Short mmCIF file of C-alpha atoms in Angstrom, two decimals:
data_model
loop_
_atom_site.label_atom_id
_atom_site.label_comp_id
_atom_site.label_asym_id
_atom_site.label_seq_id
_atom_site.Cartn_x
_atom_site.Cartn_y
_atom_site.Cartn_z
CA MET R 189 -15.71 -1.96 -27.51
CA PHE R 190 -14.81 -3.78 -30.73
CA GLU R 191 -15.13 -0.52 -32.63
CA THR R 192 -12.68 1.07 -30.19
CA LEU R 193 -10.14 -1.75 -30.53
CA SER R 194 -10.25 -1.59 -34.32
CA ILE R 195 -9.21 2.09 -34.49
CA LEU R 196 -6.53 2.15 -31.80
CA PRO R 197 -3.04 2.96 -33.17
CA VAL R 198 -0.01 0.67 -33.21
CA SER R 199 1.44 2.46 -30.19
CA PHE R 200 -1.51 1.24 -28.11
CA TRP R 201 -0.69 -2.39 -28.94
CA VAL R 202 2.96 -1.75 -28.05
CA VAL R 203 1.71 -0.67 -24.62
CA ILE R 204 -0.32 -3.89 -24.35
CA LEU R 205 2.71 -6.03 -25.26
CA LEU R 206 4.86 -4.23 -22.68
CA LEU R 207 2.19 -4.74 -20.01
CA LEU R 208 1.95 -8.45 -20.80
CA GLY R 209 5.73 -8.85 -20.91
CA GLY R 210 6.07 -7.03 -17.59
CA ALA R 211 3.39 -9.25 -16.07
CA VAL R 212 5.24 -12.40 -17.18
CA TRP R 213 8.50 -11.06 -15.74
CA SER R 214 6.73 -10.19 -12.48
CA PHE R 215 5.30 -13.69 -12.07
CA GLN R 216 8.76 -15.12 -12.66
CA HIS R 217 10.21 -12.92 -9.90
CA LEU R 218 7.49 -13.25 -7.27
CA SER R 219 9.87 -15.02 -4.91
CA GLY R 220 12.38 -12.17 -5.13
CA GLY R 221 10.02 -9.61 -3.63
CA THR R 222 9.61 -7.31 -6.64
CA GLY R 223 6.96 -9.38 -8.42
CA LEU R 224 3.81 -8.32 -6.54
CA PRO R 225 4.67 -4.58 -6.28
CA LEU R 226 5.56 -4.44 -9.98
CA LEU R 227 2.31 -6.19 -10.83
CA ALA R 228 0.51 -3.52 -8.81
CA VAL R 229 2.21 -0.74 -10.79
CA LEU R 230 1.48 -2.45 -14.11
CA GLY R 231 -2.14 -2.96 -13.08
CA THR R 232 -2.34 0.71 -12.09
CA THR R 233 -0.99 1.77 -15.49
CA ALA R 234 -3.43 -0.50 -17.28
CA ALA R 235 -6.41 0.78 -15.27
CA TRP R 236 -5.71 4.51 -15.51
CA TYR R 237 -4.56 4.60 -19.16
CA VAL R 238 -5.73 1.53 -21.09
CA GLY R 239 -8.89 1.43 -18.98
CA ASP R 240 -9.58 5.06 -19.80
CA ALA R 241 -9.57 4.36 -23.54
CA ILE R 242 -11.99 1.44 -23.19
CA TYR R 243 -14.23 2.71 -20.37
CA ASN R 244 -14.63 6.26 -21.67
CA ASP R 245 -15.27 5.31 -25.31
CA TYR R 246 -12.10 6.15 -27.21
CA ALA R 247 -13.92 6.27 -30.54
CA HIS R 248 -16.54 8.85 -29.50
CA ASN R 249 -14.61 10.80 -26.89
CA HIS R 250 -10.84 10.92 -27.31
CA ARG R 251 -10.84 10.96 -31.12
CA LEU R 252 -13.23 13.91 -31.12
CA LEU R 253 -11.18 15.90 -28.61
CA PHE R 254 -7.64 15.43 -29.93
CA SER R 255 -5.75 14.99 -33.16
CA SER R 256 -4.31 11.61 -34.12
CA ALA R 257 -0.78 12.95 -33.48
CA ILE R 258 -1.65 13.88 -29.90
CA LEU R 259 -3.32 10.51 -29.27
CA ASP R 260 -0.46 8.53 -30.78
CA GLY R 261 2.16 10.57 -28.93
CA ALA R 262 0.43 9.96 -25.61
CA TRP R 263 0.48 6.19 -26.17
CA TRP R 264 4.19 6.33 -26.99
CA GLU R 265 4.78 8.21 -23.72
CA VAL R 266 2.98 5.41 -21.83
CA ALA R 267 5.12 2.85 -23.68
CA TRP R 268 8.32 4.76 -22.84
CA PHE R 269 7.26 4.88 -19.19
CA LEU R 270 6.82 1.09 -19.17
CA VAL R 271 10.20 0.47 -20.85
CA VAL R 272 12.07 2.57 -18.29
CA LEU R 273 10.07 1.01 -15.44
CA LEU R 274 10.86 -2.58 -16.47
CA VAL R 275 14.56 -1.77 -16.93
CA SER R 276 14.97 0.27 -13.73
CA VAL R 277 13.10 -1.97 -11.27
CA PRO R 278 15.74 -4.76 -11.06
CA VAL R 279 18.57 -2.19 -11.01
CA VAL R 280 17.04 -0.09 -8.23
CA HIS R 281 16.11 -3.22 -6.29
CA ARG R 282 19.68 -4.51 -6.37
CA LEU R 283 21.03 -1.14 -5.23
CA ILE R 284 18.58 -0.51 -2.40
CA ASN R 285 18.00 -4.05 -1.13
CA ALA R 286 21.46 -5.54 -1.66
CA ARG R 287 21.49 -6.96 1.90
CA TYR R 288 18.31 -8.95 1.32
CA LEU R 289 18.74 -10.33 -2.19
CA ASN R 290 19.30 -13.87 -0.88
CA ARG R 291 15.95 -13.87 0.92
CA ARG R 292 12.68 -15.24 -0.38
CA SER R 293 9.40 -13.35 -0.43
CA GLY R 294 7.90 -13.52 3.04
CA VAL R 295 4.42 -12.75 1.72
CA LEU R 296 4.50 -15.82 -0.55
CA THR R 297 5.49 -17.92 2.45
CA LEU R 298 2.54 -16.54 4.37
CA PHE R 299 0.28 -17.29 1.40
CA ALA R 300 1.34 -20.91 1.59
CA HIS R 301 1.44 -21.44 5.37
CA GLY R 302 -0.81 -18.77 6.87
CA VAL R 303 -0.17 -16.18 9.57
CA ASN R 304 -0.47 -18.45 12.61
CA GLN R 305 3.17 -17.88 13.49
CA PRO R 306 4.10 -16.60 16.96
CA ILE R 307 6.32 -13.82 15.67
CA ILE R 308 3.62 -12.49 13.29
CA GLN R 309 0.90 -12.65 15.93
CA ARG R 310 3.08 -10.93 18.53
CA GLN R 311 3.72 -8.07 16.10
CA LEU R 312 0.03 -7.74 15.25
CA ASN R 313 -0.82 -7.51 18.95
CA LEU R 314 1.82 -4.84 19.53
CA MET R 315 0.71 -2.84 16.48
CA PHE R 316 -2.92 -3.07 17.59
CA GLY R 317 -2.12 -1.74 21.06
CA THR R 318 -0.16 1.18 19.63
CA CYS R 319 -2.82 2.07 17.05
CA ALA R 320 -5.62 1.79 19.61
CA THR R 321 -3.78 4.22 21.88
CA VAL R 322 -3.30 6.72 19.04
CA TRP R 323 -6.95 6.43 17.96
CA ILE R 324 -8.23 6.99 21.51
CA ILE R 325 -6.08 10.14 21.76
CA LEU R 326 -7.56 11.36 18.45
CA LEU R 327 -11.06 10.56 19.73
CA VAL R 328 -10.44 12.64 22.85
CA ILE R 329 -9.24 15.58 20.70
CA ALA R 330 -12.29 15.21 18.43
CA ALA R 331 -14.55 15.19 21.50
CA LEU R 332 -12.98 18.43 22.74
CA VAL R 333 -13.44 20.07 19.32
CA LEU R 334 -16.94 18.79 18.57
CA LYS R 335 -18.24 18.81 22.15
CA GLY R 336 -21.73 17.28 22.18
CA GLN R 337 -21.58 16.27 18.52
CA VAL R 338 -18.90 13.62 19.00
CA ILE R 339 -21.51 10.86 18.66
CA TYR R 340 -21.80 11.78 14.96
CA PHE R 341 -18.03 11.46 14.63
CA LEU R 342 -18.43 7.78 15.51
CA PHE R 343 -21.79 7.18 13.82
CA PRO R 344 -22.27 9.75 11.03
CA PHE R 345 -25.19 7.81 9.55
CA LEU R 346 -27.29 8.99 12.53
CA GLY R 347 -27.42 12.54 11.23
CA TYR R 348 -24.41 14.19 9.66
CA LYS R 349 -20.65 13.80 9.31
CA PRO R 350 -18.68 16.35 11.39
CA ASN R 351 -15.05 17.05 10.57
CA PRO R 352 -12.81 18.00 13.51
CA TRP R 353 -9.81 18.15 11.14
CA GLY R 354 -11.20 20.73 8.69
CA HIS R 355 -8.81 22.93 6.71
CA GLY R 356 -8.86 24.99 3.55
CA GLN R 357 -7.60 24.08 0.09
CA ILE R 358 -4.40 25.92 0.97
CA GLY R 359 -3.25 25.35 4.52
CA ALA R 360 -2.76 28.34 6.78
CA GLY R 361 -0.70 28.59 9.95
CA PHE R 362 -0.39 25.19 11.54
CA ASP R 363 -3.18 23.47 9.62
CA CYS R 364 -0.61 20.74 9.08
CA PHE R 365 -1.55 19.31 12.50
CA SER R 366 -5.13 18.74 11.38
CA ILE R 367 -3.82 17.03 8.24
CA VAL R 368 -1.57 14.83 10.38
CA ALA R 369 -4.54 13.95 12.59
CA LEU R 370 -6.64 13.02 9.54
CA TYR R 371 -4.06 10.64 8.12
CA LEU R 372 -3.25 9.16 11.52
CA GLN R 373 -6.95 8.43 11.88
CA LEU R 374 -6.92 6.71 8.48
CA LEU R 375 -3.77 4.76 9.36
CA THR R 376 -5.14 3.48 12.66
CA ALA R 377 -8.51 2.57 11.16
CA THR R 378 -6.78 0.61 8.39
CA MET R 379 -4.61 -1.23 10.92
CA PHE R 380 -7.70 -2.18 12.92
CA GLY R 381 -9.08 -3.90 9.83
CA VAL R 382 -5.84 -5.76 9.09
CA VAL R 383 -5.57 -6.93 12.71
CA ALA R 384 -9.22 -8.05 12.71
CA ALA R 385 -8.50 -10.05 9.56
CA LEU R 386 -5.27 -11.70 10.73
CA ALA R 387 -5.20 -11.87 14.54
CA MET R 388 -5.56 -15.37 16.03
CA ASN R 389 -6.05 -14.13 19.60
CA ARG R 390 -9.81 -13.94 20.12
CA GLY R 391 -9.64 -11.00 22.52
CA VAL R 392 -7.49 -8.93 20.18
CA ARG R 393 -9.61 -9.84 17.17
CA ARG R 394 -12.86 -8.90 18.90
CA ALA R 395 -11.41 -5.61 20.13
CA ALA R 396 -10.20 -4.82 16.60
CA ILE R 397 -13.67 -5.55 15.17
CA VAL R 398 -15.27 -3.22 17.74
CA LEU R 399 -12.84 -0.45 16.86
CA CYS R 400 -13.52 -1.01 13.15
CA LEU R 401 -17.23 -0.47 13.83
CA LEU R 402 -16.35 2.79 15.60
CA ALA R 403 -13.63 4.11 13.26
CA TRP R 404 -14.74 3.01 9.78
CA PRO R 405 -18.11 4.82 9.33
CA TRP R 406 -16.42 8.24 9.30
CA PHE R 407 -14.52 7.22 6.15
CA VAL R 408 -17.15 4.99 4.54
CA PHE R 409 -19.65 7.88 4.50
CA ASP R 410 -17.09 10.27 3.01
CA ARG R 411 -17.03 11.50 -0.57
CA VAL R 412 -13.29 10.86 -1.10
CA ARG R 413 -12.97 7.49 -2.80
CA ASN R 414 -9.21 6.98 -2.39
CA LEU R 415 -9.64 7.11 1.40
CA ILE R 416 -12.27 4.37 1.20
CA LEU R 417 -9.99 2.28 -0.99
CA ALA R 418 -7.05 2.66 1.41
CA LEU R 419 -9.31 1.69 4.32
CA VAL R 420 -11.21 -1.34 3.04
CA ILE R 421 -9.06 -3.14 0.45
CA PRO R 422 -6.06 -4.05 2.71
CA THR R 423 -8.44 -5.75 5.14
CA VAL R 424 -10.23 -7.69 2.42
CA LEU R 425 -7.04 -8.89 0.71
CA SER R 426 -5.36 -9.77 4.02
CA TRP R 427 -8.28 -11.95 5.09
CA VAL R 428 -8.82 -13.64 1.72
CA PHE R 429 -5.19 -14.44 0.89
CA LEU R 430 -3.54 -14.81 4.32
CA ARG R 431 -6.22 -15.94 6.77
CA PHE R 432 -8.81 -17.83 4.73
CA ARG R 433 -7.41 -21.27 3.96
CA GLY R 434 -9.92 -22.33 1.30
CA GLN R 435 -9.19 -23.33 -2.27
CA LEU R 436 -8.37 -20.75 -4.93
CA TRP R 437 -11.81 -20.85 -6.57
CA LYS R 438 -13.42 -20.04 -3.22
CA LYS R 439 -11.13 -17.03 -2.78
CA VAL R 440 -11.99 -15.80 -6.28
CA LEU R 441 -15.69 -16.23 -5.54
CA ILE R 442 -15.44 -14.30 -2.26
CA LEU R 443 -13.47 -11.50 -3.93
CA SER R 444 -16.04 -11.29 -6.73
CA LEU R 445 -18.92 -10.96 -4.27
CA LEU R 446 -17.10 -8.36 -2.20
CA PHE R 447 -16.18 -6.45 -5.36
CA CYS R 448 -19.84 -6.29 -6.39
CA VAL R 449 -20.84 -4.91 -2.98
CA PHE R 450 -17.96 -2.43 -2.98
CA ASN R 451 -18.70 -1.33 -6.54
CA VAL R 452 -22.34 -0.60 -5.68
CA TRP R 453 -21.30 1.62 -2.78
CA MET R 454 -18.67 3.45 -4.84
CA LYS R 455 -21.22 4.15 -7.57
CA PHE R 456 -23.59 5.46 -4.90
CA VAL R 457 -20.86 7.83 -3.73
CA ILE R 458 -20.16 8.96 -7.32
CA ALA R 459 -23.85 9.56 -8.01
CA ASN R 460 -24.42 11.75 -4.94
CA ARG R 461 -21.18 13.41 -3.89
CA SER R 462 -21.46 16.42 -6.23
CA HIS R 463 -24.74 17.89 -4.94
CA GLU R 464 -25.18 16.59 -1.37
CA SER R 465 -23.35 14.79 1.39
CA ILE R 466 -23.25 11.00 1.34
CA VAL R 467 -24.91 10.86 4.78
CA GLN R 468 -27.85 12.97 3.59
CA ALA R 469 -28.27 10.94 0.41
CA PHE R 470 -28.16 7.67 2.33
CA SER R 471 -30.61 8.82 5.02
CA GLN R 472 -33.09 10.27 2.49
CA LYS R 473 -32.96 7.72 -0.35
CA GLY R 474 -31.16 4.72 1.02
CA LEU R 475 -28.97 2.64 -1.24
CA ASP R 476 -30.87 3.11 -4.49
CA LEU R 477 -29.55 0.45 -6.90
CA ALA R 478 -31.42 1.95 -9.86
CA GLU R 479 -29.64 5.27 -9.34
CA THR R 480 -26.20 3.69 -9.03
CA LYS R 481 -26.64 1.54 -12.13
CA ASN R 482 -25.97 4.41 -14.55
CA ALA R 483 -23.34 6.19 -12.46
CA HIS R 484 -20.22 6.93 -14.51
CA ASN R 485 -16.77 7.20 -12.95
CA GLU R 486 -15.54 10.54 -14.20
CA GLY R 487 -12.12 10.28 -12.58
CA LEU R 488 -10.83 7.31 -14.58
CA ASN R 489 -9.35 9.50 -17.33
CA MET R 490 -5.60 9.82 -16.88
CA TYR R 491 -4.93 9.06 -20.54
CA GLU R 492 -7.22 11.94 -21.48
CA GLU R 493 -5.34 14.25 -19.09
CA LEU R 494 -2.05 13.16 -20.67
CA CYS R 495 -3.47 14.14 -24.06
CA TRP R 496 -4.57 17.54 -22.70
CA ILE R 497 -1.06 18.14 -21.32
CA ASN R 498 0.54 17.38 -24.68
CA ASP R 499 -2.02 19.57 -26.45
CA PHE R 500 -1.38 22.52 -24.11
CA ILE R 501 2.39 22.19 -24.51
CA ASP R 502 2.03 22.15 -28.29
CA LYS R 503 -0.14 25.25 -28.25
CA GLY R 504 2.07 27.06 -25.74
CA THR R 505 -0.70 27.54 -23.16
CA TYR R 506 1.20 25.45 -20.63
CA ARG R 507 4.94 25.30 -20.07
CA VAL R 508 7.06 22.51 -18.63
CA ASN R 509 8.05 23.57 -15.11
CA TRP R 510 11.32 21.58 -14.96
CA GLY R 511 10.87 19.87 -11.61
CA ALA R 512 8.93 22.62 -9.81
CA ARG R 513 5.88 20.36 -9.38
CA TYR R 514 7.94 17.52 -7.88
CA PHE R 515 9.67 20.02 -5.58
CA ALA R 516 6.29 21.33 -4.40
CA GLU R 517 5.24 17.75 -3.62
CA LEU R 518 8.48 17.13 -1.72
CA VAL R 519 8.20 20.19 0.54
CA ASN R 520 4.47 19.76 1.14
CA PRO R 521 4.95 18.53 4.76
CA ILE R 522 6.55 21.86 5.80
CA PRO R 523 3.93 23.99 7.65
CA ARG R 524 2.94 27.15 5.83
CA ALA R 525 3.43 29.03 9.11
CA LEU R 526 7.16 28.28 8.79
CA TRP R 527 7.23 28.92 5.03
CA PRO R 528 4.44 31.32 3.96
CA GLY R 529 5.60 31.23 0.34
CA LYS R 530 5.62 27.44 0.05
CA PRO R 531 4.90 26.39 -3.56
CA LEU R 532 1.35 25.44 -4.50
CA ILE R 533 0.65 22.01 -5.99
CA GLY R 534 -1.03 21.69 -9.38
CA LEU R 535 -3.03 24.91 -9.42
CA ASP R 536 -1.34 26.06 -12.63
CA TYR R 537 -2.61 22.99 -14.46
CA ALA R 538 -6.14 23.51 -13.12
CA VAL R 539 -6.02 27.05 -14.54
CA ALA R 540 -4.77 25.70 -17.89
CA ARG R 541 -7.76 23.32 -17.92
CA GLY R 542 -10.12 26.29 -17.67
CA HIS R 543 -10.74 26.70 -13.95
CA LYS R 544 -10.46 30.22 -12.52
CA MET R 545 -8.17 31.12 -9.63
CA ASN R 546 -9.31 33.40 -6.84
CA GLU R 547 -6.68 36.13 -6.71
CA VAL R 548 -7.35 36.81 -3.02
CA THR R 549 -7.27 33.29 -1.60
CA HIS R 550 -5.12 31.79 -4.41
CA THR R 551 -7.48 28.83 -4.69
CA VAL R 552 -9.38 27.25 -7.57
CA ASP R 553 -12.86 25.77 -7.58
CA THR R 554 -11.40 22.30 -8.26
CA THR R 555 -8.01 20.69 -8.75
CA ILE R 556 -7.23 18.35 -11.65
CA ALA R 557 -5.04 15.25 -11.34
CA THR R 558 -2.46 14.90 -14.12
CA GLY R 559 -1.81 11.16 -13.72
CA MET R 560 1.54 9.69 -12.77
CA ILE R 561 2.87 9.85 -16.35
CA GLY R 562 1.35 13.26 -17.04
CA GLN R 563 2.91 14.53 -13.83
CA GLY R 564 6.30 13.54 -15.19
CA VAL R 565 5.57 15.32 -18.49
CA VAL R 566 4.61 18.62 -16.79
CA ASN R 567 7.85 18.39 -14.79
CA PHE R 568 10.41 17.37 -17.42
CA GLY R 569 8.74 17.20 -20.82
CA ARG R 570 7.75 14.36 -23.10
CA LEU R 571 11.07 12.50 -23.14
CA LEU R 572 12.48 12.89 -19.64
CA GLY R 573 9.10 13.17 -17.93
CA PRO R 574 7.81 9.59 -18.38
CA ALA R 575 11.30 8.30 -17.50
CA ALA R 576 11.33 10.36 -14.29
CA ALA R 577 7.91 8.99 -13.30
CA ALA R 578 9.12 5.44 -14.04
CA VAL R 579 12.20 5.87 -11.81
CA LEU R 580 10.01 7.16 -8.96
CA MET R 581 7.70 4.16 -9.29
CA SER R 582 10.69 1.80 -9.39
CA LEU R 583 11.81 3.30 -6.06
CA TRP R 584 8.33 2.58 -4.73
CA VAL R 585 8.51 -1.03 -5.97
CA ALA R 586 11.90 -1.48 -4.27
CA TRP R 587 10.54 -0.03 -1.00
CA LEU R 588 7.63 -2.48 -1.01
CA ALA R 589 9.98 -5.33 -1.91
CA ARG R 590 12.11 -4.44 1.12
CA LEU R 591 9.03 -4.75 3.34
CA ASP R 592 8.21 -8.10 1.75
CA LEU R 593 11.70 -9.50 2.32
CA ASN R 594 11.47 -8.38 5.98
CA VAL R 595 7.79 -9.21 6.48
CA HIS R 596 8.58 -11.11 9.72
CA ALA R 597 9.77 -7.85 11.33
CA LEU R 598 7.52 -5.57 13.36
CA GLY R 599 4.74 -3.84 11.40
CA ARG R 600 5.99 -4.72 7.91
CA LEU R 601 3.03 -6.88 6.91
CA PRO R 602 0.28 -4.23 7.49
CA LEU R 603 2.46 -1.56 5.85
CA TYR R 604 3.03 -3.83 2.84
CA ALA R 605 -0.71 -4.44 2.43
CA MET R 606 -1.45 -0.72 2.66
CA GLY R 607 1.36 0.13 0.21
CA LEU R 608 0.03 -2.25 -2.44
CA ILE R 609 -3.39 -0.57 -2.31
CA LEU R 610 -2.00 2.97 -2.28
CA THR R 611 -0.15 2.09 -5.49
CA PHE R 612 -3.45 2.36 -7.34
CA ASN R 613 -4.04 5.84 -5.89
CA LEU R 614 -0.56 6.89 -7.04
CA GLY R 615 -1.82 6.42 -10.60
CA ARG R 616 -3.56 9.80 -10.32
CA ASP R 617 -0.52 11.63 -8.92
CA ILE R 618 2.74 10.59 -7.27
CA THR R 619 2.28 12.67 -4.16
CA LEU R 620 2.91 12.55 -0.43
CA ILE R 621 -0.73 13.52 0.08
CA THR R 622 -1.62 10.00 -1.02
CA LEU R 623 1.25 8.39 0.89
CA TYR R 624 0.86 10.18 4.24
CA PRO R 625 -0.76 7.14 5.97
CA PHE R 626 2.07 4.95 4.72
CA VAL R 627 4.74 7.49 5.72
CA PHE R 628 3.30 7.92 9.21
CA GLY R 629 3.06 4.16 9.58
CA SER R 630 6.69 3.75 8.53
CA LEU R 631 7.78 6.35 11.08
CA ALA R 632 5.75 4.59 13.79
CA VAL R 633 7.34 1.24 12.92
CA TRP R 634 10.80 2.84 12.94
CA TRP R 635 10.13 4.28 16.42
CA LEU R 636 8.73 1.01 17.78
CA ASP R 637 11.71 -0.91 16.42
CA ARG R 638 14.02 1.22 18.53
CA ASN R 639 11.92 1.48 21.67
CA GLN R 640 10.31 -1.90 22.16
CA PRO R 641 11.63 -3.97 25.10
CA SER R 642 14.82 -5.77 24.23
CA ARG R 643 14.41 -9.49 23.80
CA PRO R 644 16.08 -12.19 21.75
CA ASN R 645 15.17 -11.89 18.10
CA PRO R 646 13.25 -15.07 17.31
CA SER R 647 13.54 -14.38 13.60
CA ARG R 648 17.22 -15.30 13.72
CA ARG R 649 16.56 -18.53 15.56
CA ARG R 650 13.29 -19.68 14.08
CA MET R 651 13.40 -18.38 10.53
CA ASN R 652 15.95 -18.80 7.82
CA ARG R 653 16.86 -16.06 5.39
CA SER R 654 14.18 -17.26 3.04
CA ASN R 655 11.63 -16.06 5.64
CA SER R 656 10.29 -19.56 6.28
CA PRO R 657 8.06 -19.75 9.36
CA ALA R 658 9.30 -21.50 12.46
CA GLY R 659 9.69 -25.18 11.97
CA LEU R 660 9.67 -25.14 8.17
CA PRO R 661 12.75 -26.23 6.24
CA PRO R 662 14.67 -23.76 4.08
CA LYS R 663 13.66 -23.33 0.45
CA ALA R 664 14.13 -26.30 -1.78
CA SER R 665 16.80 -24.66 -3.90
CA GLY R 666 19.35 -25.64 -1.28
CA GLN R 667 20.45 -22.06 -0.56
CA ALA R 668 19.84 -22.48 3.15
CA TRP R 669 20.93 -20.08 5.81
CA ALA R 670 23.99 -21.49 7.53
CA GLY R 671 22.61 -20.39 10.91
CA TYR R 672 19.27 -22.13 10.54
CA ARG R 673 18.40 -24.54 13.36
CA PRO R 674 15.07 -26.31 13.86
CA PRO R 675 13.24 -24.76 16.82
CA PHE R 676 12.90 -26.57 20.15
CA ARG R 677 9.36 -27.73 20.81
CA PRO R 678 8.73 -28.39 24.52
CA ASN R 679 6.21 -31.18 23.85
CA GLU R 680 8.66 -33.22 21.82
CA ALA R 681 10.82 -35.78 23.57
CA ARG R 682 14.53 -35.24 23.20
CA PRO R 683 16.84 -38.23 22.81
CA ILE R 684 18.64 -39.03 26.06
CA ARG R 685 22.37 -39.45 25.80
CA PRO R 686 23.74 -42.42 27.74
CA ALA R 687 26.09 -41.51 30.55
CA PRO R 688 29.77 -42.30 29.92
CA PRO R 689 30.91 -45.58 31.53
CA ARG R 690 32.42 -45.17 34.98
CA ARG R 691 35.74 -46.87 35.77
CA PRO R 692 35.20 -49.62 38.35
CA PRO R 693 37.30 -49.23 41.50
CA ASN R 694 40.20 -51.62 42.13
CA GLY R 695 39.82 -53.43 38.85
CA GLY R 696 36.94 -55.72 38.15
CA PRO R 697 34.84 -56.16 35.04
CA GLY R 698 35.67 -53.50 32.51
CA PHE R 699 39.02 -52.72 34.16
CA SER R 700 41.72 -51.74 31.71
CA SER R 701 45.39 -52.18 32.48
CA GLN R 702 46.33 -49.31 30.21
CA ARG R 703 46.97 -46.25 32.40
CA PRO R 704 44.52 -47.17 35.17
CA TRP R 705 46.02 -44.38 37.37
CA PRO R 706 47.29 -40.91 36.64
CA ARG R 707 50.89 -40.50 35.63
CA GLY R 708 53.44 -40.66 38.42
CA ARG R 709 51.33 -42.79 40.71
CA THR R 710 51.51 -46.51 41.46
CA PRO R 711 49.15 -48.58 43.54
CA LYS R 712 50.21 -49.53 47.05
#
């Protein structure tokens, strides 16, 4: 490692300074909503690019593959991406979330006071009921497709992992429905975990745990790691930071232990996914720790892919497509039955990397991720490309910040947790394929917002615009919401106002001679 650090160019250290400066800025703006999402993007950049140089041995890998000009130019592209990201995030946030700029981060409030708030718990219960209904419908469809093999859909470790949502590398006809079913299954399974971690109602929590035991194995015994990440990590972080009320060192200890367990399983998946299914490997060998010890993560190489892209452009073997790749990502949800000539995503880069395309099926043996910065370069070149990727990620940060500033509203908290985790997966490619669970969840929340039974909005009565839970005072800065009123608690005694004094008849004690009778009248 020290040998690697000693030979890295100046541009690498510029990247490090920008990452550190962005982290400091993010911590200073945690209360504004953009801090945590921006930290997630900076962490993603550090993992996929800086981590690649350290983990994959820059001195004996990258330096042997590429010239110093290519390596240095790639680091400057990462630095340019970070500069545009740090400049554009506050601008985009002010434009998109102008209505909520005076609010305080709701997630930070939940960190401090927990999720035992009636409005949060009511939303979790409603989301759980909706997701359970969707998952049961998917289970019925899977049972009709798989017939007697549906037991392996629920418990793949008993024999094999069936896939009722199978489709080819290039969708045909209305394969889009199977893709929708797959990501709805992932969305509902993730929500079950978040509800199990945060629900205070024992019945709801136990039901969510049961559904996790039924829905999670299908993903845990899969070979696709980003699905496992999107499934498990939101549950773990929600429980550790929002439900568990221990001290910080205890949370760090729990996260460290869970990371070790998770890392062992991920290495097991990496070691076996190329030549056999995960279910077969687990049933035949069990969780062999000796085998997983030397497993190497071959996908953590987005800096290397950025260097390949620059090298191909220099040699003329790959041409910038001027937005065609982003357009293909944008129109991906359109069924191929409605648009047979819909653009293909990333196959041209796989061919440039040496993989052959089948001229009949128009497929390749494997697809290659370009990385979020490399994706910008293949779309708009070395100058505009990293800037375009940075603007897209700033839009993502602003979207997550909007959820944070409205975290008390229906479904925003689970979506926010999922979005933070999917940020890491966006480091490989900014694509709707990664974001489908989040998009479907957002559409479901939008529909529920407009179709749930009308009732008074307790957020206006019990929470100020700083998203403080019911009964908590506004933030100490004094910028309180003018409409904030402390909630009424039925068990608290209210002060009784004394009745106004009654005028004694015909004089007597307390009688006043000033206008004792209405005007125009005199006593008889």
